[in-house]
Amino acid sequence: MILKKNFIYENNSNSYSLAIGNFDGIHLGHKYILKKLKKYKKNDKDKIAVLTFNPHPVKVLQPNRWKKNIIKFRAKYRLLKKMDIDVLFQIPFTLSFSNYSARFFIDQILIKNIQAKNILVGEDFRFGKNREGDIGLLKEYADDNKFNLEYFNKKGIKDDIYSSSRIRKFISKGDMIKASLYLGYYWEVEGKVVPGRSKGRELGFPTANLNYSYQISPSNGIYAGWVKLEGESIWRMGAISSGTRPHYKGIKKILEVHLLFFSDNLYKRRLRVAFIEKIRDELVFDNEKSLIDQMQKDCQIIKRVLKKKLIYKDNQGL
């Protein structure tokens, strides 16, 4: 898959079938649209693409409402590539860009630059200055044979729709079972291992530390998870701690991962950490012996959980 940034005003020799949206999380609602997009690729000459925005428009226009991304861009790219998308167009979203009119977006970007012949969006898609553009405006162009338009109602489970905001709430509450149900895969955090205080190693449970950076974090507590090391094809059992380590009066929220059957140094290695189920909340203990005893119990519980919820290379979706 090709990634194109800052592509506005470039001459383009291709025309595309195009899905437009933020696609944060690439959840099952997004995948429904992307699967519809793939029907337009009947041969190698047909190109299918996704147009998205970075950062998320809400972060720029209403930063007080911004709740951080569900997944990092690297994971989004990997998911789209796995779905055989040919090109990912990424528009840098700025205050200046937000002042372009809806018609400018259609005329200059969708038609002149990308040369979109088929456009797929959700029914609530809004665009242009003050969100003035909508399905009605896109239909006006489609009726004038500028492109073919498909738009879709929101999908969901019974009366509950798939939405990025709903998934964020599940994750923030530590409800990984529901989050994975709506995503269609186990939610992940990915990054390079950063230096820690090595307290876990002193206690007999060495951990690899990751920062959440601009990605949403789950509620504080202990989780069962699967961990994949960069360069490996297998997933390893992991005990995950997400929080501030209140027993040691910590302040900054971090992610710590203890691999259950692994002893090598992980510093500076890139990890993918898939959250499966929350085991308990963070606790403050009377002494370190009580903490160690609880960690041993946690690892036993996590082993039992993970043996029931196996993860393989082909069924994670990422």
Short mmCIF file of C-alpha atoms in Angstrom, two decimals:
data_model
loop_
_atom_site.label_atom_id
_atom_site.label_comp_id
_atom_site.label_asym_id
_atom_site.label_seq_id
_atom_site.Cartn_x
_atom_site.Cartn_y
_atom_site.Cartn_z
CA MET A 1 0.00 0.00 0.00
CA ILE A 2 1.27 3.48 -0.89
CA LEU A 3 0.99 6.34 1.62
CA LYS A 4 0.55 9.81 0.14
CA LYS A 5 0.84 12.91 2.33
CA ASN A 6 0.57 16.56 1.31
CA PHE A 7 -0.75 15.39 -2.04
CA ILE A 8 -3.01 18.39 -2.69
CA TYR A 9 -2.27 20.13 -6.00
CA GLU A 10 -0.22 17.21 -7.33
CA ASN A 11 -1.00 15.98 -10.82
CA ASN A 12 -2.42 12.49 -10.56
CA SER A 13 -2.35 9.94 -13.37
CA ASN A 14 -4.71 7.53 -11.63
CA SER A 15 -8.37 7.62 -10.73
CA TYR A 16 -9.68 5.90 -7.66
CA SER A 17 -12.59 4.33 -5.89
CA LEU A 18 -12.36 6.14 -2.58
CA ALA A 19 -13.62 5.66 0.99
CA ILE A 20 -13.47 8.84 3.09
CA GLY A 21 -13.36 9.13 6.88
CA ASN A 22 -11.18 9.23 9.96
CA PHE A 23 -11.35 5.46 10.40
CA ASP A 24 -10.01 5.65 13.96
CA GLY A 25 -9.76 2.06 15.16
CA ILE A 26 -10.84 0.49 11.83
CA HIS A 27 -13.77 -1.07 13.71
CA LEU A 28 -16.45 -3.33 12.24
CA GLY A 29 -18.48 -0.38 11.00
CA HIS A 30 -15.47 0.89 9.07
CA LYS A 31 -14.73 -2.57 7.76
CA TYR A 32 -18.24 -2.82 6.34
CA ILE A 33 -17.54 0.24 4.14
CA LEU A 34 -14.05 -0.96 3.23
CA LYS A 35 -15.39 -4.35 2.13
CA LYS A 36 -17.89 -2.55 -0.09
CA LEU A 37 -14.97 -0.53 -1.50
CA LYS A 38 -13.15 -3.71 -2.49
CA LYS A 39 -15.93 -4.70 -4.92
CA TYR A 40 -14.69 -1.92 -7.22
CA LYS A 41 -11.34 -3.65 -7.65
CA LYS A 42 -12.16 -6.05 -10.45
CA ASN A 43 -8.63 -6.17 -11.88
CA ASP A 44 -5.12 -4.84 -11.26
CA LYS A 45 -5.86 -1.60 -13.11
CA ASP A 46 -8.64 -0.68 -10.66
CA LYS A 47 -7.27 1.28 -7.69
CA ILE A 48 -9.02 1.50 -4.33
CA ALA A 49 -8.01 4.09 -1.77
CA VAL A 50 -8.82 5.59 1.62
CA LEU A 51 -8.76 9.32 2.35
CA THR A 52 -8.24 10.23 5.99
CA PHE A 53 -7.09 13.17 8.09
CA ASN A 54 -4.22 13.57 10.52
CA PRO A 55 -4.48 14.69 13.23
CA HIS A 56 -8.15 13.99 13.90
CA PRO A 57 -10.19 17.16 13.12
CA VAL A 58 -11.63 17.24 16.64
CA LYS A 59 -8.12 17.56 18.07
CA VAL A 60 -7.57 20.71 15.98
CA LEU A 61 -11.01 22.31 16.15
CA GLN A 62 -12.14 21.31 19.66
CA PRO A 63 -9.06 20.20 21.61
CA ASN A 64 -10.99 20.24 24.90
CA ARG A 65 -13.21 17.44 23.51
CA TRP A 66 -10.39 15.36 22.08
CA LYS A 67 -10.10 11.87 23.61
CA LYS A 68 -6.95 10.61 21.80
CA ASN A 69 -6.70 7.97 19.11
CA ILE A 70 -7.90 4.40 19.57
CA ILE A 71 -4.92 3.05 17.65
CA LYS A 72 -1.69 4.58 16.42
CA PHE A 73 -1.18 5.44 12.77
CA ARG A 74 1.18 2.46 12.32
CA ALA A 75 -1.64 0.09 13.32
CA LYS A 76 -4.15 1.87 11.06
CA TYR A 77 -1.75 1.57 8.14
CA ARG A 78 -1.20 -2.13 8.86
CA LEU A 79 -4.94 -2.84 9.01
CA LEU A 80 -5.66 -1.04 5.74
CA LYS A 81 -2.77 -2.80 4.05
CA LYS A 82 -4.11 -6.14 5.26
CA MET A 83 -7.40 -5.27 3.54
CA ASP A 84 -5.53 -4.77 0.24
CA ILE A 85 -6.10 -1.01 0.00
CA ASP A 86 -3.86 0.36 -2.78
CA VAL A 87 -3.33 3.92 -1.55
CA LEU A 88 -3.82 5.78 1.71
CA PHE A 89 -4.27 9.51 1.15
CA GLN A 90 -3.56 11.43 4.34
CA ILE A 91 -4.46 15.11 4.54
CA PRO A 92 -2.66 17.11 7.26
CA PHE A 93 -5.60 18.67 9.06
CA THR A 94 -4.88 22.25 10.15
CA LEU A 95 -6.93 25.33 11.02
CA SER A 96 -6.08 26.66 7.59
CA PHE A 97 -7.37 23.52 5.89
CA SER A 98 -10.56 23.62 7.99
CA ASN A 99 -11.43 26.95 6.32
CA TYR A 100 -11.68 25.44 2.85
CA SER A 101 -15.27 25.27 1.67
CA ALA A 102 -17.06 22.00 1.08
CA ARG A 103 -17.16 22.69 -2.65
CA PHE A 104 -13.39 23.31 -2.68
CA PHE A 105 -12.91 19.91 -1.05
CA ILE A 106 -15.02 18.22 -3.73
CA ASP A 107 -13.81 20.21 -6.76
CA GLN A 108 -10.11 20.50 -6.01
CA ILE A 109 -9.34 17.41 -3.96
CA LEU A 110 -11.84 14.69 -4.84
CA ILE A 111 -12.35 15.53 -8.53
CA LYS A 112 -9.31 17.46 -9.80
CA ASN A 113 -6.57 15.91 -7.71
CA ILE A 114 -7.62 12.39 -6.76
CA GLN A 115 -9.97 11.98 -9.73
CA ALA A 116 -12.35 9.86 -7.64
CA LYS A 117 -14.79 7.86 -9.77
CA ASN A 118 -16.53 6.11 -6.87
CA ILE A 119 -16.93 7.66 -3.41
CA LEU A 120 -18.03 5.74 -0.31
CA VAL A 121 -18.88 7.44 2.99
CA GLY A 122 -21.00 7.01 6.09
CA GLU A 123 -24.39 8.72 6.04
CA ASP A 124 -23.29 11.26 8.68
CA PHE A 125 -20.12 12.36 6.86
CA ARG A 126 -19.63 16.14 7.14
CA PHE A 127 -16.86 18.21 5.63
CA GLY A 128 -15.76 21.71 4.66
CA LYS A 129 -15.80 24.96 6.64
CA ASN A 130 -18.20 24.77 9.59
CA ARG A 131 -19.09 21.23 8.44
CA GLU A 132 -21.26 22.70 5.70
CA GLY A 133 -20.81 19.73 3.33
CA ASP A 134 -22.96 16.63 3.67
CA ILE A 135 -24.45 13.73 1.72
CA GLY A 136 -26.85 16.12 0.01
CA LEU A 137 -24.01 18.10 -1.52
CA LEU A 138 -22.18 14.95 -2.62
CA LYS A 139 -25.40 13.69 -4.23
CA GLU A 140 -25.64 16.95 -6.18
CA TYR A 141 -22.28 16.19 -7.79
CA ALA A 142 -23.14 12.52 -8.26
CA ASP A 143 -26.38 13.47 -10.05
CA ASP A 144 -24.24 15.60 -12.38
CA ASN A 145 -22.15 12.48 -13.16
CA LYS A 146 -19.00 13.82 -11.51
CA PHE A 147 -18.62 10.53 -9.65
CA ASN A 148 -20.65 7.62 -8.34
CA LEU A 149 -21.71 7.93 -4.68
CA GLU A 150 -22.48 5.24 -2.12
CA TYR A 151 -23.34 6.08 1.47
CA PHE A 152 -24.18 3.76 4.31
CA ASN A 153 -26.23 3.68 7.47
CA LYS A 154 -24.35 2.99 10.67
CA LYS A 155 -23.98 -0.69 11.50
CA GLY A 156 -23.98 -2.32 14.89
CA ILE A 157 -25.04 -5.10 17.20
CA LYS A 158 -28.83 -5.10 17.62
CA ASP A 159 -29.66 -1.47 18.53
CA ASP A 160 -26.08 -0.59 19.50
CA ILE A 161 -24.02 0.98 16.71
CA TYR A 162 -20.32 0.55 16.02
CA SER A 163 -18.63 3.86 16.72
CA SER A 164 -15.16 5.06 17.66
CA SER A 165 -16.54 7.08 20.60
CA ARG A 166 -18.30 4.04 22.03
CA ILE A 167 -15.14 1.93 21.72
CA ARG A 168 -13.14 4.65 23.48
CA LYS A 169 -15.58 4.42 26.39
CA PHE A 170 -15.19 0.64 26.58
CA ILE A 171 -11.40 0.96 26.63
CA SER A 172 -11.38 3.78 29.19
CA LYS A 173 -13.51 1.58 31.47
CA GLY A 174 -11.24 -1.43 30.95
CA ASP A 175 -13.97 -3.41 29.21
CA MET A 176 -11.69 -5.13 26.70
CA ILE A 177 -14.23 -7.86 25.92
CA LYS A 178 -16.73 -5.34 24.52
CA ALA A 179 -14.00 -3.29 22.87
CA SER A 180 -12.73 -6.32 20.95
CA LEU A 181 -16.30 -7.28 20.02
CA TYR A 182 -16.86 -3.89 18.36
CA LEU A 183 -13.39 -3.65 16.85
CA GLY A 184 -13.34 -7.17 15.45
CA TYR A 185 -9.87 -7.73 16.91
CA TYR A 186 -8.07 -7.33 20.23
CA TRP A 187 -7.18 -3.70 20.97
CA GLU A 188 -3.43 -3.02 20.88
CA VAL A 189 -0.82 -0.62 22.13
CA GLU A 190 2.41 -0.51 20.19
CA GLY A 191 5.75 1.16 20.73
CA LYS A 192 9.41 0.90 21.61
CA VAL A 193 10.42 -0.17 25.09
CA VAL A 194 11.59 2.82 27.15
CA PRO A 195 13.74 2.96 30.31
CA GLY A 196 11.99 2.24 33.60
CA ARG A 197 12.91 2.10 37.28
CA SER A 198 13.65 -1.66 37.05
CA LYS A 199 11.45 -2.21 40.10
CA GLY A 200 9.76 -5.18 38.47
CA ARG A 201 13.09 -6.91 37.97
CA GLU A 202 13.93 -6.38 41.66
CA LEU A 203 10.65 -8.06 42.57
CA GLY A 204 11.26 -11.00 40.25
CA PHE A 205 8.88 -9.80 37.52
CA PRO A 206 10.95 -7.89 34.92
CA THR A 207 8.81 -5.60 32.79
CA ALA A 208 9.06 -3.74 29.50
CA ASN A 209 7.73 -0.18 29.70
CA LEU A 210 5.81 1.60 26.91
CA ASN A 211 4.38 5.11 26.65
CA TYR A 212 0.82 5.67 25.44
CA SER A 213 1.77 9.04 23.87
CA TYR A 214 -1.23 10.21 21.77
CA GLN A 215 -3.09 6.89 22.06
CA ILE A 216 -5.97 6.38 24.49
CA SER A 217 -5.16 4.39 27.63
CA PRO A 218 -7.40 1.92 29.50
CA SER A 219 -8.53 2.19 33.11
CA ASN A 220 -5.81 1.53 35.65
CA GLY A 221 -5.31 -2.09 36.53
CA ILE A 222 -3.88 -5.48 35.61
CA TYR A 223 -4.73 -7.13 32.30
CA ALA A 224 -4.16 -10.42 30.53
CA GLY A 225 -2.63 -9.90 27.11
CA TRP A 226 -0.68 -11.27 24.21
CA VAL A 227 2.60 -9.68 23.17
CA LYS A 228 4.38 -9.78 19.84
CA LEU A 229 8.02 -8.75 19.49
CA GLU A 230 9.11 -7.04 16.30
CA GLY A 231 10.69 -9.59 14.00
CA GLU A 232 8.83 -12.54 15.52
CA SER A 233 5.76 -14.32 14.15
CA ILE A 234 4.50 -15.69 17.47
CA TRP A 235 2.47 -14.06 20.25
CA ARG A 236 3.69 -14.48 23.83
CA MET A 237 1.68 -14.51 27.08
CA GLY A 238 1.91 -11.26 29.00
CA ALA A 239 0.83 -9.77 32.31
CA ILE A 240 0.05 -6.11 31.71
CA SER A 241 -0.02 -3.31 34.26
CA SER A 242 -1.53 -0.02 33.14
CA GLY A 243 -1.50 2.85 35.59
CA THR A 244 0.56 4.97 37.94
CA ARG A 245 1.88 2.28 40.36
CA PRO A 246 0.17 3.72 43.46
CA HIS A 247 2.08 1.36 45.75
CA TYR A 248 5.18 3.41 44.87
CA LYS A 249 3.29 6.73 44.75
CA GLY A 250 3.71 7.05 41.00
CA ILE A 251 2.18 9.94 39.03
CA LYS A 252 2.77 9.33 35.33
CA LYS A 253 0.60 6.69 33.68
CA ILE A 254 2.60 4.02 31.90
CA LEU A 255 2.17 0.54 30.48
CA GLU A 256 4.32 -2.26 31.88
CA VAL A 257 4.43 -5.73 30.35
CA HIS A 258 5.82 -8.86 31.98
CA LEU A 259 6.31 -11.76 29.56
CA LEU A 260 5.47 -14.98 31.35
CA PHE A 261 7.91 -17.28 29.58
CA PHE A 262 10.68 -14.97 28.44
CA SER A 263 13.96 -13.74 29.92
CA ASP A 264 15.83 -11.73 27.25
CA ASN A 265 16.39 -7.97 27.40
CA LEU A 266 13.63 -6.05 25.61
CA TYR A 267 15.02 -2.51 25.93
CA LYS A 268 14.51 -0.48 22.74
CA ARG A 269 12.68 -3.35 21.04
CA ARG A 270 9.29 -2.62 19.45
CA LEU A 271 6.33 -4.49 20.96
CA ARG A 272 2.69 -4.96 20.06
CA VAL A 273 0.59 -5.53 23.18
CA ALA A 274 -2.92 -6.94 22.66
CA PHE A 275 -5.27 -6.45 25.66
CA ILE A 276 -7.56 -9.42 26.26
CA GLU A 277 -9.24 -9.02 29.64
CA LYS A 278 -8.95 -6.95 32.82
CA ILE A 279 -8.02 -8.97 35.90
CA ARG A 280 -8.21 -6.40 38.69
CA ASP A 281 -7.78 -2.73 39.60
CA GLU A 282 -4.52 -1.21 40.85
CA LEU A 283 -3.93 -1.70 44.56
CA VAL A 284 -1.76 -0.34 47.36
CA PHE A 285 -0.17 -3.08 49.49
CA ASP A 286 1.02 -3.17 53.08
CA ASN A 287 4.48 -4.35 52.01
CA GLU A 288 6.39 -5.71 49.04
CA LYS A 289 5.83 -9.33 50.05
CA SER A 290 2.08 -8.81 49.72
CA LEU A 291 2.68 -7.18 46.33
CA ILE A 292 4.79 -10.14 45.14
CA ASP A 293 2.21 -12.63 46.37
CA GLN A 294 -0.52 -10.79 44.45
CA MET A 295 1.62 -10.64 41.29
CA GLN A 296 2.12 -14.39 41.46
CA LYS A 297 -1.65 -14.88 41.76
CA ASP A 298 -2.22 -12.48 38.88
CA CYS A 299 0.11 -14.45 36.62
CA GLN A 300 -1.71 -17.69 37.38
CA ILE A 301 -5.07 -16.10 36.56
CA ILE A 302 -3.65 -14.58 33.38
CA LYS A 303 -2.33 -17.96 32.22
CA ARG A 304 -5.80 -19.47 32.64
CA VAL A 305 -7.47 -16.59 30.80
CA LEU A 306 -5.05 -16.69 27.88
CA LYS A 307 -5.24 -20.44 27.47
CA LYS A 308 -8.96 -19.95 26.76
CA LYS A 309 -8.39 -17.02 24.38
CA LEU A 310 -5.61 -18.03 22.05
CA ILE A 311 -4.25 -15.53 19.57
CA TYR A 312 -2.60 -16.41 16.31
CA LYS A 313 -0.99 -14.49 13.49
CA ASP A 314 -3.98 -14.89 11.18
CA ASN A 315 -6.87 -14.06 13.51
CA GLN A 316 -5.72 -10.84 15.15
CA GLY A 317 -6.63 -8.65 12.19
CA LEU A 318 -3.63 -6.43 12.87
#
